[in-house]
């Protein structure tokens, strides 16, 4: 799914420089404070109403660049150009859906918004499912939900979901688009995930992956299994989901600015494994490390 | 076969498996083109150099980084890719973890890995990884660089293929600290018991095919109607219910309704008779009401809609 107007991601090419080690002064985002809410509404469950506000739970910390023209370093602008080469001002643009080649149905903003439906301030929980039964491929973006009142119903829902291991399934209209969402407890708060629809996922079976003429032997599978076990570790996001490359990039940029950058090397292609058994044996002897 | 987005080698100990990365997500959204209002001529978005006032081919686009003190430096993609030469070619597996321990909040974009070579060695190595991971609930944690950005990824066996999902970094996930949960204090036991019963009562088996992208469908209908020259009515937003003063009473009421109804499951188990209104959500009922042009439908409750449609 491509969440159109949701925050972050591709649609902000000129967001400027922002990165972990060089926090941006101008915006001065404080990470300790709860982010501003981006949506207010009510979760309904039977006749129970839970007034909530939605906060983003994630933020991109990728090193951001601005596009420039290489020879002169001049800023690049994205311009809207008509078929006759004329620039078209933003206010003179409408949206059209191509129903046949070259034939467009023009839609006003409000008409596109009409597809969102009328439940635009409600998140009506229709049913619950076992949260663990949902394959992770279905989860798209995550938001945190905050209470807008004394929170009695909010905490009750949180406690009931925690105790049962269930997630609430609902629809949520956000930025004029309806999403399928799952609501589940995460630490002490309720989290809301937008979900991908089943038909948006490519069926792995459709890939027609060719089978080898000779299957891996039991001995190879066993050895690979031993290798997997030797590399087994408890998952820890703090140490395992860290971006070491970000630092490398920032250091390189800093060095280049001061005229001290080393020349990057061209990549070497890795060797293909010919003898699976020998490679497994050697890996095990090396303790799983390369 | 979907388009290859990256190709390289999946490296597991000293075993290298040549693989290609394809998206596991298909874009089914309706895409709109930007048109010029006066003549509906399609617009093209072009990159223009602000200095020379001309269009710039993509090959001449470089990246400018701005430091906090206003200083700048210009780099090219080739330069950035050269910073981690191995990792742009290799997905290196550093550890195996239990998939259930990884919170879904970290999952970003799902991809599939397919063998990138036709030779038997490559296919066997691919099959070996698939077999081994399919037998345990272990998932491999790897990292690689794609288009100048480093990704952490979880690789696992899913329905006969290796699936790779890129992960959000730990510092890209915000703390839940400061999120308002209202006053302190636990829910009274009687309330919690009733809420648990309600959740249990409303529980169904997770089946993703039960949920269609109704937005996509509605948007398609909007386009169709507009094409036929019909006017499109913007629905009014439904009112937000006020929080109930007596939570326990609302729980009891909801529980009764859930028990009494039970229609959703019944209709699901039935042979899918399309005219069965039981088990339809209010939105689904509303859509049918729209089709039949039921007057006053936008202010009707679920039961009233059911009544009007039957």
Coordinates of N, CA, C and O in Angstrom, one line a residue, chain A residues 50-184:
Chain A
X50 N -14.7 5.6 23.0 CA -13.4 5.9 23.5 C -12.8 7.1 22.8 O -12.3 6.9 21.7
X51 N -12.8 8.3 23.3 CA -12.3 9.4 22.6 C -10.8 9.4 22.6 O -10.1 9.3 23.6
X52 N -10.2 9.5 21.4 CA -8.8 9.3 21.3 C -8.1 10.4 20.4 O -8.8 11.0 19.6
X53 N -6.8 10.5 20.5 CA -6.1 11.3 19.6 C -4.9 10.4 19.0 O -4.5 9.5 19.7
X54 N -4.5 10.7 17.8 CA -3.6 9.8 17.1 C -2.2 10.6 17.0 O -2.2 11.7 16.7
X55 N -1.2 9.9 17.4 CA 0.2 10.4 17.2 C 1.0 9.5 16.3 O 0.8 8.3 16.3
X56 N 1.9 10.1 15.5 CA 2.8 9.2 14.7 C 3.7 8.4 15.7 O 4.2 9.0 16.7
X57 N 4.0 7.2 15.4 CA 4.9 6.4 16.3 C 6.3 6.3 15.7 O 7.2 5.8 16.4
X58 N 6.4 6.6 14.5 CA 7.7 6.5 13.8 C 8.1 7.8 13.1 O 7.3 8.6 12.8
X59 N 9.4 7.9 12.9 CA 9.9 9.1 12.2 C 11.2 8.6 11.4 O 11.9 7.8 11.9
X60 N 11.3 9.1 10.2 CA 12.5 8.7 9.4 C 13.7 9.5 9.9 O 13.6 10.6 10.2
X61 N 14.8 8.8 10.1 CA 16.1 9.5 10.5 C 17.1 9.3 9.4 O 18.3 9.3 9.7
X62 N 16.7 9.0 8.2 CA 17.6 8.9 7.1 C 18.3 10.3 6.8 O 17.6 11.3 7.0
X63 N 19.5 10.2 6.4 CA 20.2 11.5 6.1 C 19.5 12.1 4.9 O 19.3 11.4 3.9
X64 N 19.1 13.3 5.0 CA 18.4 14.0 3.9 C 19.2 14.9 3.1 O 20.1 15.6 3.6
X65 N 19.0 14.8 1.8 CA 19.7 15.7 0.9 C 18.7 16.5 0.0 O 17.6 16.2 0.0
X66 N 19.3 17.5 -0.6 CA 18.5 18.3 -1.5 C 19.0 18.0 -2.9 O 20.2 17.8 -3.0
X67 N 18.2 18.0 -3.9 CA 18.6 17.8 -5.2 C 19.3 19.1 -5.8 O 18.7 20.2 -5.7
X68 N 20.5 18.9 -6.4 CA 21.1 20.1 -7.0 C 21.6 19.6 -8.4 O 21.7 18.5 -8.7
X69 N 21.9 20.6 -9.2 CA 22.4 20.4 -10.6 C 23.9 20.2 -10.4 O 24.6 21.1 -9.9
X70 N 24.4 19.0 -10.8 CA 25.8 18.7 -10.5 C 26.8 19.7 -11.0 O 27.6 20.2 -10.1
X71 N 26.8 20.2 -12.2 CA 27.9 21.1 -12.7 C 28.0 22.4 -11.9 O 29.1 22.8 -11.5
X72 N 26.8 23.0 -11.6 CA 26.9 24.3 -11.0 C 26.4 24.3 -9.5 O 26.5 25.4 -8.9
X73 N 25.9 23.2 -9.0 CA 25.5 23.2 -7.6 C 24.2 24.0 -7.4 O 23.8 24.2 -6.3
X74 N 23.5 24.4 -8.5 CA 22.3 25.2 -8.3 C 21.2 24.3 -7.9 O 21.1 23.1 -8.2
X75 N 20.3 24.9 -7.2 CA 19.1 24.2 -6.7 C 18.2 23.7 -7.8 O 18.1 24.4 -8.8
X76 N 17.6 22.5 -7.6 CA 16.7 22.0 -8.7 C 15.3 22.2 -8.2 O 14.9 21.9 -7.0
X77 N 14.5 22.6 -9.1 CA 13.0 22.8 -8.8 C 12.2 21.8 -9.6 O 12.6 21.5 -10.7
X78 N 11.2 21.3 -9.0 CA 10.3 20.4 -9.8 C 9.2 21.3 -10.4 O 8.5 22.0 -9.6
X79 N 9.1 21.4 -11.7 CA 8.1 22.3 -12.3 C 7.1 21.5 -13.1 O 7.4 20.5 -13.7
X80 N 5.9 22.0 -13.1 CA 4.8 21.3 -13.8 C 4.7 22.0 -15.2 O 4.5 23.1 -15.3
X81 N 4.9 21.1 -16.2 CA 5.0 21.6 -17.5 C 3.9 21.0 -18.4 O 3.7 19.8 -18.4
X82 N 3.2 21.8 -19.1 CA 2.2 21.4 -20.0 C 2.7 20.8 -21.3 O 4.0 20.9 -21.6
X83 N 1.9 20.2 -22.2 CA 2.4 19.6 -23.4 C 3.1 20.6 -24.4 O 3.9 20.3 -25.2
X84 N 2.7 21.9 -24.2 CA 3.3 22.9 -25.1 C 4.5 23.5 -24.5 O 5.0 24.5 -24.9
X85 N 5.0 23.0 -23.4 CA 6.2 23.5 -22.7 C 6.0 24.6 -21.8 O 6.9 25.1 -21.2
X86 N 4.8 25.0 -21.6 CA 4.4 26.1 -20.7 C 4.4 25.6 -19.2 O 3.9 24.5 -19.0
X87 N 4.9 26.4 -18.3 CA 4.8 26.0 -16.9 C 3.4 26.3 -16.4 O 2.8 27.3 -16.8
X88 N 2.8 25.3 -15.7 CA 1.4 25.5 -15.2 C 1.4 25.8 -13.7 O 2.0 25.0 -12.9
X89 N 0.9 26.9 -13.3 CA 0.8 27.2 -11.8 C 0.0 26.2 -11.1 O -1.0 25.6 -11.6
X90 N 0.4 25.9 -9.8 CA -0.3 24.9 -9.0 C -1.8 25.0 -9.0 O -2.5 24.1 -9.0
X91 N -2.3 26.3 -8.9 CA -3.7 26.5 -8.8 C -4.5 26.2 -10.0 O -5.7 26.0 -10.0
X92 N -3.8 26.0 -11.1 CA -4.5 25.6 -12.4 C -4.4 24.1 -12.7 O -4.6 23.7 -13.8
X93 N -4.1 23.4 -11.6 CA -4.0 21.9 -11.8 C -5.2 21.2 -11.2 O -5.7 21.5 -10.2
X94 N -5.7 20.2 -12.0 CA -6.8 19.4 -11.5 C -6.3 17.9 -11.6 O -5.3 17.7 -12.2
X95 N -7.1 17.1 -10.9 CA -6.7 15.7 -11.0 C -7.6 14.9 -11.9 O -8.8 15.1 -11.9
X96 N -7.0 14.0 -12.7 CA -7.8 13.3 -13.7 C -7.4 11.8 -13.6 O -6.3 11.4 -13.4
X97 N -8.4 11.0 -13.8 CA -8.2 9.5 -13.9 C -8.3 9.1 -15.3 O -9.3 9.4 -16.0
X98 N -7.3 8.4 -15.8 CA -7.3 8.0 -17.2 C -8.1 6.7 -17.4 O -7.7 5.6 -16.9
X99 N -9.3 6.8 -17.9 CA -10.2 5.7 -18.1 C -9.9 4.9 -19.3 O -10.1 3.7 -19.4
X100 N -9.3 5.6 -20.3 CA -8.9 5.0 -21.6 C -7.7 5.8 -22.0 O -7.6 6.9 -21.6
X101 N -6.9 5.3 -22.9 CA -5.7 6.1 -23.2 C -6.1 7.4 -23.7 O -6.8 7.6 -24.7
X102 N -5.6 8.5 -23.0 CA -5.8 9.8 -23.5 C -7.1 10.4 -23.0 O -7.4 11.6 -23.2
X103 N -8.0 9.5 -22.4 CA -9.3 10.0 -21.9 C -9.3 10.1 -20.4 O -9.2 9.1 -19.7
X104 N -9.5 11.4 -19.9 CA -9.4 11.6 -18.5 C -10.8 12.0 -17.9 O -11.5 12.7 -18.5
X105 N -11.1 11.4 -16.8 CA -12.2 11.9 -16.0 C -11.7 12.8 -14.9 O -10.9 12.4 -14.1
X106 N -12.1 14.1 -15.0 CA -11.5 15.1 -14.1 C -12.4 15.0 -12.8 O -13.6 15.0 -12.8
X107 N -11.7 14.9 -11.7 CA -12.4 14.9 -10.4 C -11.9 16.0 -9.5 O -10.7 16.3 -9.4
X108 N -12.9 16.6 -8.8 CA -12.6 17.7 -7.9 C -12.1 17.0 -6.6 O -12.4 15.9 -6.3
X109 N -11.3 17.8 -5.8 CA -10.8 17.3 -4.5 C -12.0 16.7 -3.7 O -11.8 15.7 -3.1
X110 N -13.1 17.4 -3.6 CA -14.2 17.0 -2.8 C -14.8 15.7 -3.3 O -15.3 14.9 -2.5
X111 N -14.7 15.5 -4.6 CA -15.3 14.3 -5.2 C -14.4 13.1 -4.8 O -14.9 12.0 -4.5
X112 N -13.1 13.3 -4.8 CA -12.2 12.2 -4.4 C -12.4 12.0 -2.9 O -12.5 10.8 -2.5
X113 N -12.6 13.0 -2.2 CA -12.8 12.9 -0.7 C -14.1 12.1 -0.4 O -14.2 11.5 0.6
X114 N -15.1 12.2 -1.3 CA -16.3 11.5 -1.1 C -16.2 10.0 -1.0 O -17.0 9.3 -0.3
X115 N -15.1 9.5 -1.6 CA -14.9 8.0 -1.5 C -14.4 7.6 -0.1 O -14.4 6.4 0.2
X116 N -14.0 8.5 0.7 CA -13.6 8.2 2.1 C -14.7 7.7 2.9 O -14.5 6.9 3.9
X117 N -16.0 8.0 2.6 CA -17.1 7.6 3.4 C -17.4 8.6 4.5 O -16.7 9.6 4.6
X118 N -18.5 8.3 5.2 CA -19.0 9.2 6.2 C -18.5 9.0 7.6 O -18.7 9.8 8.5
X119 N -17.8 7.9 7.8 CA -17.4 7.6 9.1 C -16.1 8.2 9.5 O -15.2 7.6 10.1
X120 N -16.0 9.5 9.1 CA -14.6 10.1 9.1 C -14.1 10.4 10.5 O -12.9 10.7 10.6
X121 N -14.9 10.4 11.5 CA -14.4 10.7 12.9 C -14.5 9.5 13.8 O -14.3 9.6 15.0
X122 N -14.9 8.4 13.2 CA -15.1 7.2 14.1 C -14.2 6.1 13.7 O -13.9 5.9 12.5
X123 N -13.7 5.4 14.7 CA -13.0 4.1 14.4 C -13.9 3.0 15.0 O -13.9 2.8 16.2
X124 N -14.7 2.4 14.2 CA -15.7 1.5 14.8 C -15.1 0.0 14.8 O -14.9 -0.5 13.7
X125 N -14.8 -0.5 15.9 CA -14.2 -1.8 16.0 C -15.3 -2.8 15.7 O -16.3 -2.9 16.4
X126 N -15.1 -3.6 14.6 CA -16.1 -4.5 14.2 C -15.9 -5.9 14.8 O -16.9 -6.6 15.0
X127 N -14.7 -6.2 15.0 CA -14.4 -7.6 15.5 C -13.0 -7.6 16.1 O -12.2 -6.7 15.9
X128 N -12.7 -8.7 16.8 CA -11.3 -8.9 17.3 C -10.7 -10.1 16.7 O -11.5 -11.1 16.4
X129 N -9.4 -10.1 16.7 CA -8.7 -11.4 16.2 C -7.5 -11.6 17.1 O -7.1 -10.7 17.9
X130 N -7.0 -12.8 17.0 CA -5.8 -13.1 17.8 C -4.6 -12.4 17.2 O -4.3 -12.6 16.0
X131 N -4.1 -11.5 18.0 CA -3.0 -10.6 17.4 C -1.8 -11.3 16.8 O -1.3 -10.9 15.8
X132 N -1.5 -12.5 17.5 CA -0.3 -13.2 17.0 C -0.6 -13.9 15.7 O 0.3 -14.4 15.0
X133 N -1.9 -14.1 15.3 CA -2.2 -14.8 14.1 C -2.0 -13.9 12.8 O -2.0 -14.4 11.7
X134 N -1.8 -12.6 13.0 CA -1.6 -11.7 11.9 C -0.1 -11.8 11.4 O 0.8 -11.4 12.2
X135 N 0.1 -12.2 10.2 CA 1.5 -12.2 9.7 C 2.0 -10.8 9.6 O 1.3 -9.9 9.1
X136 N 3.2 -10.6 10.0 CA 3.8 -9.2 10.0 C 3.7 -8.5 8.6 O 3.7 -7.3 8.6
X137 N 3.6 -9.2 7.5 CA 3.5 -8.6 6.2 C 2.3 -7.7 6.1 O 2.3 -6.8 5.2
X138 N 1.3 -7.9 6.9 CA 0.1 -7.1 6.8 C 0.2 -5.7 7.4 O -0.5 -4.8 7.1
X139 N 1.2 -5.6 8.4 CA 1.3 -4.3 9.1 C 2.0 -3.3 8.2 O 3.1 -3.5 7.6
X140 N 1.4 -2.1 8.1 CA 2.1 -1.0 7.4 C 2.6 0.0 8.3 O 3.7 -0.1 8.8
X141 N 1.9 1.1 8.6 CA 2.4 2.1 9.5 C 1.8 2.0 10.9 O 0.7 1.4 11.0
X142 N 2.5 2.5 11.9 CA 2.1 2.4 13.2 C 1.8 3.8 13.8 O 2.6 4.8 13.6
X143 N 0.8 4.0 14.6 CA 0.5 5.2 15.3 C 0.2 4.9 16.8 O -0.2 3.7 17.1
X144 N 0.5 5.8 17.6 CA 0.1 5.6 19.0 C -1.2 6.4 19.3 O -1.5 7.4 18.7
X145 N -2.1 5.8 20.1 CA -3.3 6.4 20.5 C -3.2 7.0 21.9 O -2.7 6.3 22.8
X146 N -3.7 8.2 22.1 CA -3.7 8.8 23.4 C -5.2 9.0 23.8 O -6.1 9.1 22.9
X147 N -5.5 9.1 25.1 CA -6.8 9.3 25.6 C -7.1 10.8 25.5 O -6.3 11.7 25.7
X148 N -8.4 11.2 25.2 CA -8.8 12.6 25.2 C -9.6 13.0 26.4 O -10.0 14.1 26.5
X149 N -9.9 12.0 27.2 CA -10.7 12.3 28.4 C -10.0 11.7 29.6 O -8.8 11.5 29.6
X150 N -10.8 11.3 30.6 CA -10.2 10.8 31.8 C -9.6 9.4 31.5 O -8.8 8.9 32.3
X151 N -9.9 8.8 30.4 CA -9.2 7.6 30.0 C -9.7 6.3 30.5 O -9.1 5.2 30.4
X152 N -10.9 6.3 31.2 CA -11.4 5.1 31.8 C -11.7 4.0 30.8 O -11.3 2.9 30.9
X153 N -12.4 4.4 29.7 CA -12.7 3.5 28.6 C -11.4 3.1 27.9 O -11.2 1.9 27.5
X154 N -10.5 4.0 27.7 CA -9.2 3.8 27.0 C -8.4 2.7 27.8 O -8.0 1.7 27.2
X155 N -8.3 2.9 29.1 CA -7.5 1.9 29.9 C -8.2 0.5 30.0 O -7.6 -0.5 30.0
X156 N -9.5 0.6 30.0 CA -10.3 -0.6 30.0 C -10.0 -1.5 28.7 O -9.8 -2.7 28.8
X157 N -10.1 -0.8 27.6 CA -9.9 -1.4 26.3 C -8.4 -2.0 26.3 O -8.2 -3.1 25.9
X158 N -7.5 -1.2 26.7 CA -6.1 -1.6 26.8 C -5.9 -2.9 27.6 O -5.3 -3.9 27.2
X159 N -6.5 -2.9 28.8 CA -6.4 -4.0 29.7 C -7.1 -5.3 29.1 O -6.5 -6.4 29.2
X160 N -8.2 -5.1 28.5 CA -9.0 -6.2 27.9 C -8.2 -6.8 26.8 O -8.1 -8.1 26.6
X161 N -7.6 -6.0 26.0 CA -6.8 -6.5 24.8 C -5.5 -7.2 25.3 O -5.1 -8.2 24.8
X162 N -4.9 -6.6 26.3 CA -3.7 -7.2 26.9 C -4.0 -8.6 27.4 O -3.3 -9.5 27.2
X163 N -5.1 -8.7 28.2 CA -5.4 -9.9 28.8 C -5.8 -11.0 27.8 O -5.5 -12.2 28.0
X164 N -6.4 -10.6 26.7 CA -6.9 -11.6 25.8 C -5.9 -11.9 24.6 O -6.1 -12.8 23.9
X165 N -4.9 -11.0 24.5 CA -4.0 -11.1 23.3 C -4.7 -10.9 22.0 O -4.3 -11.4 21.0
X166 N -5.7 -10.1 22.0 CA -6.5 -9.8 20.8 C -6.2 -8.4 20.3 O -5.6 -7.6 21.0
X167 N -6.5 -8.3 19.0 CA -6.4 -7.0 18.4 C -7.7 -6.6 17.8 O -8.4 -7.5 17.2
X168 N -8.1 -5.4 17.9 CA -9.4 -4.9 17.3 C -9.2 -4.6 15.8 O -8.2 -3.9 15.5
X169 N -10.1 -5.0 15.0 CA -10.0 -4.7 13.6 C -11.1 -3.6 13.2 O -12.3 -3.8 13.6
X170 N -10.7 -2.6 12.6 CA -11.6 -1.5 12.3 C -11.2 -0.8 11.0 O -10.2 -1.2 10.4
X171 N -12.0 0.2 10.6 CA -11.7 1.1 9.5 C -11.4 2.5 10.0 O -12.0 2.9 11.0
X172 N -10.5 3.1 9.4 CA -10.1 4.5 9.8 C -9.9 5.4 8.6 O -9.2 5.0 7.7
X173 N -10.6 6.5 8.7 CA -10.5 7.5 7.6 C -9.5 8.5 8.0 O -9.7 9.2 9.0
X174 N -8.4 8.6 7.2 CA -7.3 9.5 7.6 C -6.9 10.2 6.3 O -6.6 9.5 5.3
X175 N -6.8 11.5 6.3 CA -6.5 12.2 5.0 C -7.3 11.8 3.9 O -6.8 11.5 2.8
X176 N -8.7 11.7 4.1 CA -9.6 11.3 3.0 C -9.4 10.0 2.4 O -9.7 9.7 1.3
X177 N -8.8 9.1 3.2 CA -8.7 7.7 2.6 C -9.0 6.7 3.7 O -8.7 7.0 4.9
X178 N -9.7 5.7 3.4 CA -10.1 4.7 4.4 C -9.0 3.6 4.5 O -8.6 3.0 3.5
X179 N -8.6 3.3 5.7 CA -7.6 2.3 6.0 C -8.2 1.2 6.8 O -9.1 1.4 7.6
X180 N -7.7 0.0 6.6 CA -8.0 -1.1 7.5 C -7.0 -1.0 8.6 O -5.8 -0.8 8.4
X181 N -7.5 -1.1 9.9 CA -6.5 -0.9 11.0 C -6.6 -2.0 12.0 O -7.7 -2.6 12.2
X182 N -5.5 -2.3 12.7 CA -5.6 -3.2 13.9 C -5.2 -2.4 15.1 O -4.2 -1.6 15.0
X183 N -5.9 -2.5 16.2 CA -5.6 -1.8 17.4 C -5.2 -2.8 18.4 O -5.8 -3.8 18.7
X184 N -4.0 -2.5 19.0 CA -3.5 -3.5 20.0 C -2.7 -2.8 21.1 O -2.2 -1.6 20.9

